[in-house]
Tab-separated table of C-alpha atoms in Angstrom:
chain	number	residue	atom	x	y	z
A	191	MET	CA	-99.358	-13.254	-108.622
A	192	PHE	CA	-100.337	-16.763	-109.791
A	193	GLN	CA	-103.813	-17.652	-108.600
A	194	THR	CA	-106.057	-20.688	-109.080
A	195	ALA	CA	-109.556	-21.583	-107.873
A	196	THR	CA	-110.679	-24.569	-105.807
A	197	ASN	CA	-114.212	-24.642	-107.262
A	198	ASN	CA	-116.369	-22.795	-109.772
A	199	ASP	CA	-118.634	-20.803	-107.481
A	200	ALA	CA	-118.563	-17.770	-105.223
A	201	SER	CA	-117.376	-19.814	-102.213
A	202	SER	CA	-114.103	-20.760	-103.915
A	203	ASP	CA	-110.777	-20.447	-102.190
A	204	PHE	CA	-108.018	-18.896	-104.306
A	205	PRO	CA	-104.593	-20.392	-103.536
A	206	THR	CA	-102.076	-17.720	-104.551
A	207	ALA	CA	-98.338	-17.801	-105.160
A	208	GLU	CA	-97.085	-14.227	-105.027
A	209	GLY	CA	-93.963	-12.177	-104.533
A	210	ASP	CA	-93.292	-9.008	-102.620
A	211	ASN	CA	-94.947	-5.804	-103.806
A	212	ASN	CA	-92.824	-3.445	-105.892
A	213	THR	CA	-90.136	-5.993	-106.864
A	214	GLY	CA	-90.484	-5.164	-110.558
A	215	ALA	CA	-88.889	-1.936	-111.701
A	216	ILE	CA	-91.293	0.487	-113.394
A	217	GLY	CA	-90.663	0.722	-117.122
A	218	THR	CA	-88.598	-2.500	-117.207
A	219	TRP	CA	-89.724	-5.853	-118.596
A	220	ALA	CA	-89.770	-8.758	-116.155
A	221	HIS	CA	-89.833	-12.438	-117.084
A	222	LEU	CA	-92.519	-14.264	-115.102
A	223	LEU	CA	-92.805	-18.049	-115.080
A	224	VAL	CA	-95.362	-20.168	-113.261
A	225	THR	CA	-95.350	-23.899	-112.662
A	226	TYR	CA	-98.061	-26.215	-111.400
A	227	THR	CA	-97.762	-29.898	-110.538
A	228	ALA	CA	-101.147	-31.548	-110.966
A	229	PRO	CA	-102.451	-33.321	-107.860
A	230	VAL	CA	-102.071	-37.093	-107.564
A	231	ASP	CA	-104.134	-38.922	-104.942
A	232	GLY	CA	-101.982	-39.904	-101.985
A	233	ASP	CA	-98.965	-37.800	-103.052
A	234	SER	CA	-98.657	-34.738	-100.837
A	235	SER	CA	-95.847	-33.297	-102.966
A	236	THR	CA	-98.278	-32.572	-105.817
A	237	GLY	CA	-100.653	-29.631	-106.276
A	238	ALA	CA	-97.641	-27.330	-105.965
A	239	MET	CA	-97.806	-23.851	-107.498
A	240	ALA	CA	-94.736	-21.633	-107.947
A	241	LEU	CA	-94.113	-18.124	-109.282
A	242	TYR	CA	-90.688	-17.047	-110.566
A	243	GLN	CA	-89.611	-13.520	-111.520
A	244	ASN	CA	-86.465	-13.217	-113.623
A	245	GLY	CA	-85.448	-16.722	-112.501
A	246	THR	CA	-85.936	-16.117	-108.764
A	247	LEU	CA	-88.608	-18.035	-106.847
A	248	MET	CA	-91.010	-15.393	-105.516
A	249	GLY	CA	-93.789	-17.459	-103.932
A	250	THR	CA	-95.473	-20.835	-103.646
A	251	ALA	CA	-98.917	-22.207	-102.828
A	252	THR	CA	-100.775	-25.526	-102.991
A	253	ASN	CA	-104.076	-26.344	-104.702
A	254	LEU	CA	-105.141	-29.992	-104.418
A	255	THR	CA	-108.575	-29.378	-106.000
A	256	PRO	CA	-107.962	-27.131	-109.028
A	257	GLN	CA	-110.927	-26.227	-111.175
A	258	TYR	CA	-111.005	-25.501	-114.871
A	259	ASP	CA	-114.145	-24.415	-116.669
A	260	SER	CA	-113.577	-24.935	-120.395
A	261	SER	CA	-116.475	-22.589	-121.172
A	262	MET	CA	-114.468	-19.712	-119.651
A	263	PRO	CA	-111.455	-18.059	-121.306
A	264	LEU	CA	-107.907	-18.517	-120.082
A	265	THR	CA	-107.100	-15.121	-118.607
A	266	VAL	CA	-103.643	-13.598	-118.298
A	267	GLY	CA	-103.264	-10.246	-116.581
A	268	GLY	CA	-106.641	-10.154	-114.821
A	269	CYS	CA	-109.487	-12.214	-113.397
A	270	ILE	CA	-112.665	-13.422	-115.078
A	271	SER	CA	-115.789	-14.557	-113.244
A	272	SER	CA	-118.713	-16.549	-114.569
A	273	THR	CA	-120.891	-13.514	-113.810
A	274	ASP	CA	-119.189	-11.364	-116.454
A	275	ALA	CA	-116.938	-13.527	-118.625
A	276	THR	CA	-116.151	-10.674	-121.011
A	277	ALA	CA	-114.728	-8.056	-118.638
A	278	PRO	CA	-111.595	-8.846	-116.608
A	279	TYR	CA	-111.357	-7.311	-113.154
A	280	ALA	CA	-108.247	-6.666	-111.052
A	281	ALA	CA	-106.495	-6.172	-114.375
A	282	PHE	CA	-102.718	-5.786	-114.514
A	283	PRO	CA	-101.958	-2.137	-115.384
A	284	GLY	CA	-98.961	-2.967	-117.592
A	285	SER	CA	-98.281	-4.841	-120.825
A	286	VAL	CA	-98.237	-8.603	-121.347
A	287	ALA	CA	-96.332	-10.171	-124.242
A	288	ASP	CA	-95.079	-13.552	-125.429
A	289	VAL	CA	-97.535	-15.698	-123.495
């Protein structure tokens, strides 16, 4: 799953590019790659999000109003909210390496 936010409050939408459940074999490393094309006013082909697993496109989404709060940490393998910026929730139950 590759998820972004549309604003920095509780009413945010969360555009999500995701694949099918259970496509990664248990006990086997998978290569995940995400891409994002920053939005450009008047260009509907921008704001594109994509998730690839082992080179195969798994899902896409669009976020034309991405938000980034530089006071918050970049989080890989879980979610962080401004309410509790030290404890990820919905954490990935596996290992993450070579970010």
